[in-house]
PDB file of C-alpha atoms and ligand atoms in Angstrom:
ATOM      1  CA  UNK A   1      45.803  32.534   4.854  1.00 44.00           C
ATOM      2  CA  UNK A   2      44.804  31.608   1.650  1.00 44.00           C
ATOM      3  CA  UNK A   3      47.257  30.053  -1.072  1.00 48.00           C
ATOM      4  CA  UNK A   4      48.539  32.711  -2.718  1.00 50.00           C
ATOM      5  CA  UNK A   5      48.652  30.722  -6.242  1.00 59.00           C
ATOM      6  CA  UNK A   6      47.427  33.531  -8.339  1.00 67.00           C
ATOM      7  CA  UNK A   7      47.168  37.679  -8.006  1.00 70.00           C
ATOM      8  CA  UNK A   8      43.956  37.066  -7.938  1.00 67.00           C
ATOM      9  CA  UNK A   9      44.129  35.101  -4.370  1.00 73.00           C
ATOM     10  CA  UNK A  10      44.686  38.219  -2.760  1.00 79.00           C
ATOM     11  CA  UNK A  11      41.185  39.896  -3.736  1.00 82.00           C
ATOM     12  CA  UNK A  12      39.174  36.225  -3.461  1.00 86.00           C
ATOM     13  CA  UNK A  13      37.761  34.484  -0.661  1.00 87.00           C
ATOM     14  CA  UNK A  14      39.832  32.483   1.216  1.00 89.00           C
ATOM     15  CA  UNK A  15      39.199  28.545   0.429  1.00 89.00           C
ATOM     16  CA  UNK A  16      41.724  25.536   0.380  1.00 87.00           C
ATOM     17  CA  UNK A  17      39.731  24.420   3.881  1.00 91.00           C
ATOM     18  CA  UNK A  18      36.466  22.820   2.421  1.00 93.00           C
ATOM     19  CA  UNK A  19      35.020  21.906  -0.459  1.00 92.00           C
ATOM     20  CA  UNK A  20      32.019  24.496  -0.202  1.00 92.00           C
ATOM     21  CA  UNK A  21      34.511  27.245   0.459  1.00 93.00           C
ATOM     22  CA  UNK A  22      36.232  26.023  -3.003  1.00 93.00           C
ATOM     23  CA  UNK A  23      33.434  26.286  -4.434  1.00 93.00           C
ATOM     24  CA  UNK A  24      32.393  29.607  -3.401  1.00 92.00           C
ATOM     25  CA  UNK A  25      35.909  31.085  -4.467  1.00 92.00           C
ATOM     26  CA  UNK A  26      35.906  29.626  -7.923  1.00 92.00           C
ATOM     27  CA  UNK A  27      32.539  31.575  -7.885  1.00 92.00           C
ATOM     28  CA  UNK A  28      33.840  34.803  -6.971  1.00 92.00           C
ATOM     29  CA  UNK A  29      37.058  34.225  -9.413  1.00 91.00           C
ATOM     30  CA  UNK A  30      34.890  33.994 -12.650  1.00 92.00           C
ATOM     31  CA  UNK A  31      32.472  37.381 -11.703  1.00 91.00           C
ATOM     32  CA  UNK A  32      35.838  39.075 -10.680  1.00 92.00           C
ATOM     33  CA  UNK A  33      37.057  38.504 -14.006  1.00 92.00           C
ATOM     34  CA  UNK A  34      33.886  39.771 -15.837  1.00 92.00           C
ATOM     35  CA  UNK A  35      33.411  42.733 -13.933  1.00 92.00           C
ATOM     36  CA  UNK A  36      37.633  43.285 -14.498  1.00 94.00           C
ATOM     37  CA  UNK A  37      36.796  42.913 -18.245  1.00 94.00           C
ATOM     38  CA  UNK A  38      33.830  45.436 -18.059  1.00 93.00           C
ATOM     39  CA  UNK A  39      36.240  47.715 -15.586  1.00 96.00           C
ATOM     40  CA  UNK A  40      38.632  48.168 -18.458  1.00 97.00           C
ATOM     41  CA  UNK A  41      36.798  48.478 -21.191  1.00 95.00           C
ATOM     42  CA  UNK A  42      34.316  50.873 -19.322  1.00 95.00           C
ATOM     43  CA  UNK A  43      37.477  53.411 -17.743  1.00 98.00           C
ATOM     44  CA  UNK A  44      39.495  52.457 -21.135  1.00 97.00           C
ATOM     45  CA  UNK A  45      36.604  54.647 -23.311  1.00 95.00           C
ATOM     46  CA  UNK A  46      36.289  57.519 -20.846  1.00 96.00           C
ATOM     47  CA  UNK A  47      40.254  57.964 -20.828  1.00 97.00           C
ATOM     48  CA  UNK A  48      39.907  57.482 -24.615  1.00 97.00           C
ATOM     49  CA  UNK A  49      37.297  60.049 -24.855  1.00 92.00           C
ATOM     50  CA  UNK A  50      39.016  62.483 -22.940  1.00 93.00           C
ATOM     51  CA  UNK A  51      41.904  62.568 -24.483  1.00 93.00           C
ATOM     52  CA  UNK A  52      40.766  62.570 -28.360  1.00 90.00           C
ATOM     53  CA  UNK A  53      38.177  64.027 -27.684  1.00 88.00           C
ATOM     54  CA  UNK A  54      39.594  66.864 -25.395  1.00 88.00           C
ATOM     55  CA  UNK A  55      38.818  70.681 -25.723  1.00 87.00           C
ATOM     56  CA  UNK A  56      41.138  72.551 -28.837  1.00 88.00           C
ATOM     57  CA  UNK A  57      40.528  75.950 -30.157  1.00 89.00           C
ATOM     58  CA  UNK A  58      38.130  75.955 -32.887  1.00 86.00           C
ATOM     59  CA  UNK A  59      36.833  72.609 -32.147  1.00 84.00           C
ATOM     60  CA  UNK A  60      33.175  72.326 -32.232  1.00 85.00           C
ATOM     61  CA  UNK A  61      31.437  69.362 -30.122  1.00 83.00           C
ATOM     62  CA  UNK A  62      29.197  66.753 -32.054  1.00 83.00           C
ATOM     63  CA  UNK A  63      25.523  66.938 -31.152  1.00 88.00           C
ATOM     64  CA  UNK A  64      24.700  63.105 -30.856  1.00 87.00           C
ATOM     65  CA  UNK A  65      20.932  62.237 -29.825  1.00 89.00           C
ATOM     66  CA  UNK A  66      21.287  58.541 -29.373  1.00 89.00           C
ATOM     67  CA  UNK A  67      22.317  55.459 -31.101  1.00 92.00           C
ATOM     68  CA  UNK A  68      19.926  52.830 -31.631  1.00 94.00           C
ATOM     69  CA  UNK A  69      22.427  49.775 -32.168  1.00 94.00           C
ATOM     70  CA  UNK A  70      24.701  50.862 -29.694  1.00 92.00           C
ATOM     71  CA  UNK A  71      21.984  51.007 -26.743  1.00 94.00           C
ATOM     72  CA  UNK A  72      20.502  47.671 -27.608  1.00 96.00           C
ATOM     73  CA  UNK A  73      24.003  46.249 -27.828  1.00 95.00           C
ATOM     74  CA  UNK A  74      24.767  46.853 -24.341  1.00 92.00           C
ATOM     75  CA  UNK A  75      21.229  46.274 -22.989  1.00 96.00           C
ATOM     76  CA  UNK A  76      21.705  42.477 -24.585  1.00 97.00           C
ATOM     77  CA  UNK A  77      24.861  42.475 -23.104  1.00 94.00           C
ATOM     78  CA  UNK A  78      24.191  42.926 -20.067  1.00 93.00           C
ATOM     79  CA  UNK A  79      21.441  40.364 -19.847  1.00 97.00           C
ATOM     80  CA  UNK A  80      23.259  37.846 -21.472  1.00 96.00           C
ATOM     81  CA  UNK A  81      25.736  38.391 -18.317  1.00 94.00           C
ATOM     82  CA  UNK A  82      23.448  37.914 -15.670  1.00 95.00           C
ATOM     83  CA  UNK A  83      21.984  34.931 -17.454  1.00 97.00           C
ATOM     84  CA  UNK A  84      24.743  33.652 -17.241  1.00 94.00           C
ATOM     85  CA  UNK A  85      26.454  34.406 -13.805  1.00 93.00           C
ATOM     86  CA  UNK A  86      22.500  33.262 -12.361  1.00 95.00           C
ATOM     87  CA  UNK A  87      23.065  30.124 -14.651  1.00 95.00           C
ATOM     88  CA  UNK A  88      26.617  29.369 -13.243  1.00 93.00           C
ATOM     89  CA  UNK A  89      25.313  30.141  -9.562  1.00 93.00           C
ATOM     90  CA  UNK A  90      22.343  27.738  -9.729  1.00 93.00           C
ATOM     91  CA  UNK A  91      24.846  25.434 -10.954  1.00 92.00           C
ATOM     92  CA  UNK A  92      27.342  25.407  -8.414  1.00 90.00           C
ATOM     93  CA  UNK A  93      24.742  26.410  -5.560  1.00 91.00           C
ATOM     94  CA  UNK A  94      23.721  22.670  -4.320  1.00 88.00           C
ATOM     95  CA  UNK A  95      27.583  22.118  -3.894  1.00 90.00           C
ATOM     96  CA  UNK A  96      27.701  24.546  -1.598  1.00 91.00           C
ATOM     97  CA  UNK A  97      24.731  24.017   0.380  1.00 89.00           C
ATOM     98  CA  UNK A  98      24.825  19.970   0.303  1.00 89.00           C
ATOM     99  CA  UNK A  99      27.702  17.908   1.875  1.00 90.00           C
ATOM    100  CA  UNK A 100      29.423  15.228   0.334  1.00 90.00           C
ATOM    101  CA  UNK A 101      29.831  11.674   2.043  1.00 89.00           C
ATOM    102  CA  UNK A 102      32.623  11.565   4.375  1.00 88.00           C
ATOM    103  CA  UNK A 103      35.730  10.108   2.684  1.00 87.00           C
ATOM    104  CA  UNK A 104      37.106   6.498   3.414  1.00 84.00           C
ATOM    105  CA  UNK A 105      39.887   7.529   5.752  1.00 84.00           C
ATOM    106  CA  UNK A 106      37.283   9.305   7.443  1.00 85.00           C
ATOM    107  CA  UNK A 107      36.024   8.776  10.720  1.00 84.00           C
ATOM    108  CA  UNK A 108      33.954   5.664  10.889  1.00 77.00           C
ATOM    109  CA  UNK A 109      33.260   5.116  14.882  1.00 60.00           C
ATOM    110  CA  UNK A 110      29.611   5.622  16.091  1.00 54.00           C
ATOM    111  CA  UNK A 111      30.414   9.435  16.325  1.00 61.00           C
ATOM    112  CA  UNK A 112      31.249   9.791  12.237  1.00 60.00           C
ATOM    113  CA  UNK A 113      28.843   7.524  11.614  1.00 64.00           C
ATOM    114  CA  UNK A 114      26.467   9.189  13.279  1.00 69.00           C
ATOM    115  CA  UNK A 115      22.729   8.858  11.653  1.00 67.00           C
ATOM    116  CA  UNK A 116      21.552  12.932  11.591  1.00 72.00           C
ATOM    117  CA  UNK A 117      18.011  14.223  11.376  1.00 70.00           C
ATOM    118  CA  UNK A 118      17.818  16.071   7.650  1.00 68.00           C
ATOM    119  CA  UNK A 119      15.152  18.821   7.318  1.00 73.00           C
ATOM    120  CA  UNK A 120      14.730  21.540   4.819  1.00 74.00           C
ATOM    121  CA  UNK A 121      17.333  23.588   6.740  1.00 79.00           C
ATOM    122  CA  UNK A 122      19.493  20.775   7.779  1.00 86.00           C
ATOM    123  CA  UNK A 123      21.466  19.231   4.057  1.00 87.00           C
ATOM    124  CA  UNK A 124      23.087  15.871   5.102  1.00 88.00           C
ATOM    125  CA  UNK A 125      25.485  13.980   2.893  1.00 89.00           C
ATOM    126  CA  UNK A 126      23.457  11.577   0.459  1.00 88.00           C
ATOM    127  CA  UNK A 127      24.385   8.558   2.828  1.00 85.00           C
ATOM    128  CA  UNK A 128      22.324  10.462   5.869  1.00 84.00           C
ATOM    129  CA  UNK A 129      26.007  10.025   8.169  1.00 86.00           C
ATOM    130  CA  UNK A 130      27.930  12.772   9.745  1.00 89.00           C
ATOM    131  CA  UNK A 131      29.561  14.169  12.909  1.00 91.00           C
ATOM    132  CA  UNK A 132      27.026  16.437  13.952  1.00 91.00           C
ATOM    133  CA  UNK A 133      28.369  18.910  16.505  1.00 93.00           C
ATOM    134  CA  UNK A 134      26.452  21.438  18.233  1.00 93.00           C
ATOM    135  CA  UNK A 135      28.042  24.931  18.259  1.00 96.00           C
ATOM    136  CA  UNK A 136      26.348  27.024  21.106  1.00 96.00           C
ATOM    137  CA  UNK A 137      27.171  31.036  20.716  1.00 96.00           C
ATOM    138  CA  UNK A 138      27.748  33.042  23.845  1.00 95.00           C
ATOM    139  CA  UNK A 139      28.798  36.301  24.770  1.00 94.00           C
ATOM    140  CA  UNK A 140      31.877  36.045  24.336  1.00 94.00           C
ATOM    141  CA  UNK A 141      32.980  32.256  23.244  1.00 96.00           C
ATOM    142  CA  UNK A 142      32.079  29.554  21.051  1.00 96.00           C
ATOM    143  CA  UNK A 143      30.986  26.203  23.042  1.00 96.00           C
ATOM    144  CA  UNK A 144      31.194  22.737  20.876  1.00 96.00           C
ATOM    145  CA  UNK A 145      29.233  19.951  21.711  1.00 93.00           C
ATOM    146  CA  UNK A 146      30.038  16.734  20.907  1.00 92.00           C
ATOM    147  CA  UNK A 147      27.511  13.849  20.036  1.00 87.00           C
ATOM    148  CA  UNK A 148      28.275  10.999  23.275  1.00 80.00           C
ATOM    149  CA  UNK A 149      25.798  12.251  25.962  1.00 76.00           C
ATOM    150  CA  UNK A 150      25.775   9.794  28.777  1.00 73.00           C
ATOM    151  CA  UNK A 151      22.385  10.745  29.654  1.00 72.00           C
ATOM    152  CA  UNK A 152      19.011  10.505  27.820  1.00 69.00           C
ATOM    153  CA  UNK A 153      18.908  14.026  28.728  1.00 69.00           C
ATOM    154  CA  UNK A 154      21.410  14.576  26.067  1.00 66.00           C
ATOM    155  CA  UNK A 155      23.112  15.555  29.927  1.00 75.00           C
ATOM    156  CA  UNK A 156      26.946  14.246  30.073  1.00 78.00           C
ATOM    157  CA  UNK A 157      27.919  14.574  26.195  1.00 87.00           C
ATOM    158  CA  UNK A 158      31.758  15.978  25.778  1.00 90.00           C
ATOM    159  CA  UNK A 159      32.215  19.365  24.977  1.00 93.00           C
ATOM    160  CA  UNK A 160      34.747  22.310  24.205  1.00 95.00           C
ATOM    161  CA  UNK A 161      35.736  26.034  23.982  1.00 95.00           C
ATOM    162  CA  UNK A 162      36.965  28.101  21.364  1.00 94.00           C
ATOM    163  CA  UNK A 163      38.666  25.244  19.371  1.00 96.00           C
ATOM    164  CA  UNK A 164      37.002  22.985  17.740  1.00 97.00           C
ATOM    165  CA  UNK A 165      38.905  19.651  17.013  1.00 97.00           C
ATOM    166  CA  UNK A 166      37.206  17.796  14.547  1.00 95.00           C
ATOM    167  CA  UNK A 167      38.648  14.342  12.289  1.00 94.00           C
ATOM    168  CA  UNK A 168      39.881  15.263   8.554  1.00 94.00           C
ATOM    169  CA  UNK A 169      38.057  13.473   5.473  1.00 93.00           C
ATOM    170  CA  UNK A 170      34.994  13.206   7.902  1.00 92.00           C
ATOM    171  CA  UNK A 171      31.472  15.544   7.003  1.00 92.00           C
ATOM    172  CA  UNK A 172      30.951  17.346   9.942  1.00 94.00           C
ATOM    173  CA  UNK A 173      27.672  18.809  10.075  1.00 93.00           C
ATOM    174  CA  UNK A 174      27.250  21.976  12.694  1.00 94.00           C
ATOM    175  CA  UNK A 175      23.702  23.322  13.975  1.00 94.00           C
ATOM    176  CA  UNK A 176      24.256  26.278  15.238  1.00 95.00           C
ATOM    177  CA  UNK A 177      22.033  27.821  18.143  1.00 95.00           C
ATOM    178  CA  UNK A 178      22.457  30.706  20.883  1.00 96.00           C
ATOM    179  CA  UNK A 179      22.380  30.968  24.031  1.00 95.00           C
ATOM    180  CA  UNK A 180      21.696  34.947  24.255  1.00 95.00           C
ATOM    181  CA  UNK A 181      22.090  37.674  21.309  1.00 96.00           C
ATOM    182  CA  UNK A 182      23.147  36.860  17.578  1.00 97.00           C
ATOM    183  CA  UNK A 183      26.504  35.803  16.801  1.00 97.00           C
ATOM    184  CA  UNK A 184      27.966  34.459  13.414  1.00 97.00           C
ATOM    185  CA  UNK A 185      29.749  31.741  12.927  1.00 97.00           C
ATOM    186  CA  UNK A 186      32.704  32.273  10.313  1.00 95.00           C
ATOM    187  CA  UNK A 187      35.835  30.007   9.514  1.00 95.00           C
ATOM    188  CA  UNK A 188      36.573  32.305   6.009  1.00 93.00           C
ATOM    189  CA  UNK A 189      38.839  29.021   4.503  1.00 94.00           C
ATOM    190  CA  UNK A 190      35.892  26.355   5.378  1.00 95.00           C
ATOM    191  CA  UNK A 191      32.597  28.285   3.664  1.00 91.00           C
ATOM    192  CA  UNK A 192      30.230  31.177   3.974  1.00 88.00           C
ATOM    193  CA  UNK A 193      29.078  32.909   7.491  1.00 92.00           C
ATOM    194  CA  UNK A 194      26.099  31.673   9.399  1.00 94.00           C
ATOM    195  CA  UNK A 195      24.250  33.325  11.677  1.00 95.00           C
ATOM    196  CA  UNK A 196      23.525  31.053  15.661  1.00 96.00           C
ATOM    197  CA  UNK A 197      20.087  33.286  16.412  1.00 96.00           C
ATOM    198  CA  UNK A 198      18.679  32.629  19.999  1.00 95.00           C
ATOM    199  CA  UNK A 199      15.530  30.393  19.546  1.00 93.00           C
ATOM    200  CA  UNK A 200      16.616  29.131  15.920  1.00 93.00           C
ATOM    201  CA  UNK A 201      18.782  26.418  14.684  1.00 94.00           C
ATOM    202  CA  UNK A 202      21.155  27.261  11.322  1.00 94.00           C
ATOM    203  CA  UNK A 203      22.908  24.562   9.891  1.00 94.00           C
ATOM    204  CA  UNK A 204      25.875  24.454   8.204  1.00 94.00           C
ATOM    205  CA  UNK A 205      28.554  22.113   7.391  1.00 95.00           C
ATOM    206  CA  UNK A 206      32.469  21.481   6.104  1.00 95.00           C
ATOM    207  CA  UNK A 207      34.494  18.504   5.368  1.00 95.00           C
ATOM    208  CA  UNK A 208      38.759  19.144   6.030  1.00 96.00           C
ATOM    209  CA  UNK A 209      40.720  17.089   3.792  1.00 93.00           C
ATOM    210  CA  UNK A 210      44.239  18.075   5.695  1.00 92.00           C
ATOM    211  CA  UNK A 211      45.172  18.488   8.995  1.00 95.00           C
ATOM    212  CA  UNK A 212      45.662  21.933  10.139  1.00 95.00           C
ATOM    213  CA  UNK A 213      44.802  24.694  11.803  1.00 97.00           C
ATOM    214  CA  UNK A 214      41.084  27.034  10.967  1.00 96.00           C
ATOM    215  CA  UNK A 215      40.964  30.555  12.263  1.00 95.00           C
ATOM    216  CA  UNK A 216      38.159  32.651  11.985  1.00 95.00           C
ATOM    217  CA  UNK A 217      35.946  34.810  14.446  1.00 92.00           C
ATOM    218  CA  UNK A 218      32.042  35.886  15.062  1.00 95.00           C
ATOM    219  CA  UNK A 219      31.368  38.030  12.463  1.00 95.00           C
ATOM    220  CA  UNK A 220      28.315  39.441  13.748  1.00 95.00           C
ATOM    221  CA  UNK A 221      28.805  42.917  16.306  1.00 96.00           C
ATOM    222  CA  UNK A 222      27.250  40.907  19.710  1.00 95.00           C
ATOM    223  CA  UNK A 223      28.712  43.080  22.549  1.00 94.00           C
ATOM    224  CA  UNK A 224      31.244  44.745  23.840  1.00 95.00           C
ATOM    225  CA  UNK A 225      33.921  41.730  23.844  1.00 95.00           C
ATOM    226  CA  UNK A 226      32.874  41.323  19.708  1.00 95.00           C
ATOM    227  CA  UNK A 227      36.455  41.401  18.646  1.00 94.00           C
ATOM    228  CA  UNK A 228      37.919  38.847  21.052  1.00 94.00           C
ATOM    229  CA  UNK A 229      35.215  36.037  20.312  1.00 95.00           C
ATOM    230  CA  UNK A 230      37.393  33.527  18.506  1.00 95.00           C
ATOM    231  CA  UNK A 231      36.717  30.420  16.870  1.00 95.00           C
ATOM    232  CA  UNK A 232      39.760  28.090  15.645  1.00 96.00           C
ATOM    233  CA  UNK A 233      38.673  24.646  14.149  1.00 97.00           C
ATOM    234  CA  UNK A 234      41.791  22.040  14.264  1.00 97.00           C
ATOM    235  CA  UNK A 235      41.676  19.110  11.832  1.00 96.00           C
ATOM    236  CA  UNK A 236      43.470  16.204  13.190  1.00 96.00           C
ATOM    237  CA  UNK A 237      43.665  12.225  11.966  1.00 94.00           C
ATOM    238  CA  UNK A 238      40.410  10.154  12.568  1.00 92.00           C
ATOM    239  CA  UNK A 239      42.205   8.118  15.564  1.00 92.00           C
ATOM    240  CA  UNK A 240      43.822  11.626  17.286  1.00 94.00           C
ATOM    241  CA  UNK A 241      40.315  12.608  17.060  1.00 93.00           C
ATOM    242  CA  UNK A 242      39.096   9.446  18.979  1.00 91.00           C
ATOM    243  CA  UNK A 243      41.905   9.721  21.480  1.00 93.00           C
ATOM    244  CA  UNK A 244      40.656  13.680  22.166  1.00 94.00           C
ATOM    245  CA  UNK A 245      37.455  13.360  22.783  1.00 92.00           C
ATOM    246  CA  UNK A 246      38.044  10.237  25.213  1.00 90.00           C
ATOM    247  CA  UNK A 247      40.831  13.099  26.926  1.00 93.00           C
ATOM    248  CA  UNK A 248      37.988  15.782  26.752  1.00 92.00           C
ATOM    249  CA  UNK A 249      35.173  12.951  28.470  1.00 89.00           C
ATOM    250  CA  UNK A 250      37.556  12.401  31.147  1.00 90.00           C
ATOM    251  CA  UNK A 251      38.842  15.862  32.361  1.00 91.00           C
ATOM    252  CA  UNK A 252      35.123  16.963  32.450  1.00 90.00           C
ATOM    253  CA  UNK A 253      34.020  13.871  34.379  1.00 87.00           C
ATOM    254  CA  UNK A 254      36.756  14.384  36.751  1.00 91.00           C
ATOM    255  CA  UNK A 255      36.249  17.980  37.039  1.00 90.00           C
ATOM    256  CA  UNK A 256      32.533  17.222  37.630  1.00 88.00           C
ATOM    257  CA  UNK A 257      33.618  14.787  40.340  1.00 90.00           C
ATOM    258  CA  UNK A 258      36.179  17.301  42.034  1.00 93.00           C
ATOM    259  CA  UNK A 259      33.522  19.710  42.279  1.00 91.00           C
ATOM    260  CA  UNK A 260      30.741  17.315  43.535  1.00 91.00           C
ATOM    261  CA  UNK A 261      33.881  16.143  46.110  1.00 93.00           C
ATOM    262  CA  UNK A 262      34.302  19.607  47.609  1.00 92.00           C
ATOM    263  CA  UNK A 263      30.640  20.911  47.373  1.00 91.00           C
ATOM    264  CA  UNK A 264      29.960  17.818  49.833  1.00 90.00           C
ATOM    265  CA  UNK A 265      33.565  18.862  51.836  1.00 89.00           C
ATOM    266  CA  UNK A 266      31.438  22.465  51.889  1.00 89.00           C
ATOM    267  CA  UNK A 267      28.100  21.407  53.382  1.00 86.00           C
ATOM    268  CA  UNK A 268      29.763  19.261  56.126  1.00 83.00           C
ATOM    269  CA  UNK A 269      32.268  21.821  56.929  1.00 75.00           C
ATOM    270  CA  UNK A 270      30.027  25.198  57.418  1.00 64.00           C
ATOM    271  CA  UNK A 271      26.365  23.465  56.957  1.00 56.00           C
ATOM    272  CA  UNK A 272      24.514  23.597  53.874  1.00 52.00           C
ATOM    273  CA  UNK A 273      23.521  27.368  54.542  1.00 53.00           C
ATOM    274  CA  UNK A 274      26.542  28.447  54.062  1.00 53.00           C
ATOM    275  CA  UNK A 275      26.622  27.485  50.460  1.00 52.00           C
ATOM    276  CA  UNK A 276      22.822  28.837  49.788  1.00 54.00           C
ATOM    277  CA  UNK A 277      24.308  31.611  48.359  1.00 54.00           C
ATOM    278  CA  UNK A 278      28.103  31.094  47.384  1.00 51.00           C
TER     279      UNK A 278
HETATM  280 CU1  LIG B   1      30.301  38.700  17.976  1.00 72.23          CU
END
């Protein structure tokens, strides 16, 4: 799924979705190449040793009891490394944990423009605005619920399974909750796994700058169905965005309607103690 613009693509995290899922791969990339460095160098000198050094008649092994330079050498070594890598990840951490502003061809309706809560968990781009969806995990799908609730209640607001559509060059900021065990919420090409725990709100977030198509899945074993719990997240234009969810509104309120419709057809028909227990 990732661009395969490099051999090393095929042993780093997917990205190319979101900037924090860039980030997070550019990461990875610079400890892979480290730890390739020390690979070689480490199986290079045993294979070395072996051979020169390999058993011959009349050859007499060298009793060695330490070397002073040598062991501080790779005890420095080794901590300038970490230093390092714990520098670099400091560095680039806040990128991954803090959204950016949505872009200018982003959406800019009362939905994008939406004023969020922040909180210690909760990062929100610097201007405060996002498109704060509610992702609700349930044996076995992935419910998305749009801001737009016709109720104070927060009752009425649009929602969807399994595929999340969502406008491109717009922050969208998830809190994710559960509705019964733990699930985990994972799109590999738009960032890092977070877990929806029931009682608890995670929050995590991604900003698409093309349109396309997002696959992931939970990634945390939640019951028998596990496997076929799929989440897709489809980035589409600001305005095909608008002209979903105003689709989405009006199938559920006519759905809601149709059912209302025949529940009353019901009651009439057979008396209400019929349906007591349907
Ligand atoms: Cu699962």
């Amino acid at each position: 799924m990732g661009q395969l613009t490099s051999p090393l693509a095929f042993f780093t995290p997917e990205s190319g979705g979101s900037p924090n899922a860039n980030q997070i791969n550019s990461l990875y990339k610079v400890e892979l190449v480290i730890a390739l460095v020390i690979f070689v160098a480490v199986e290079g000198a045993i294979i070395y040793a072996l051979i020169k050094f390999r058993w011959r008649k009349g050859a007499v092994a060298a009793q060695i009891r330490g070397n002073t330079r040598l062991e501080v050498g790779w005890t420095v070594a080794a901590a300038v490394i970490l230093v390092g890598l714990a520098s670099l990840t400091f560095a680039k951490l806040s990128s991954v944990d803090s959204p950016p502003d949505s872009g200018p061809e982003g959406l800019s309706s009362a939905h994008g423009g939406q004023l969020l809560y922040a909180s210690s968990e909760r990062k929100l781009p610097p201007n405060g605005k996002a498109l704060g969806i509610t992702v609700i995990g349930r044996q076995y799908i992935w419910q998305y619920i749009y801001p737009g609730a016709s109720e104070p209640d927060g009752l009425g607001a649009p929602y969807a399974y399994q595929e999340m559509v969502v406008p491109t060059n717009t922050t969208v900021s998830l809190d994710l909750v559960s509705a019964d065990v733990v699930h985990s919420w994972w799109i590999p090409q738009l960032g890092g796994k977070f877990q929806a725990v029931p009682g608890y709100h995670n929050y995590t977030w991604f900003k698409i700058s093309k349109p396309g198509v997002y696959k992931g899945q939970c990634a945390f074993l939640c019951g028998r169905l596990h496997a076929r719990m799929l989440a897709t997240v489809r980035a589409v234009s600001p305005a095909q965005f608008e002209a979903w969810l105003a689709n989405q509104k009006r199938e559920i309120s006519q759905a809601n309607q149709a059912a209302k419709e025949e529940r009353a057809k019901l009651s009439t028909q057979t008396g209400a103690g019929a349906v007591e227990n349907p």
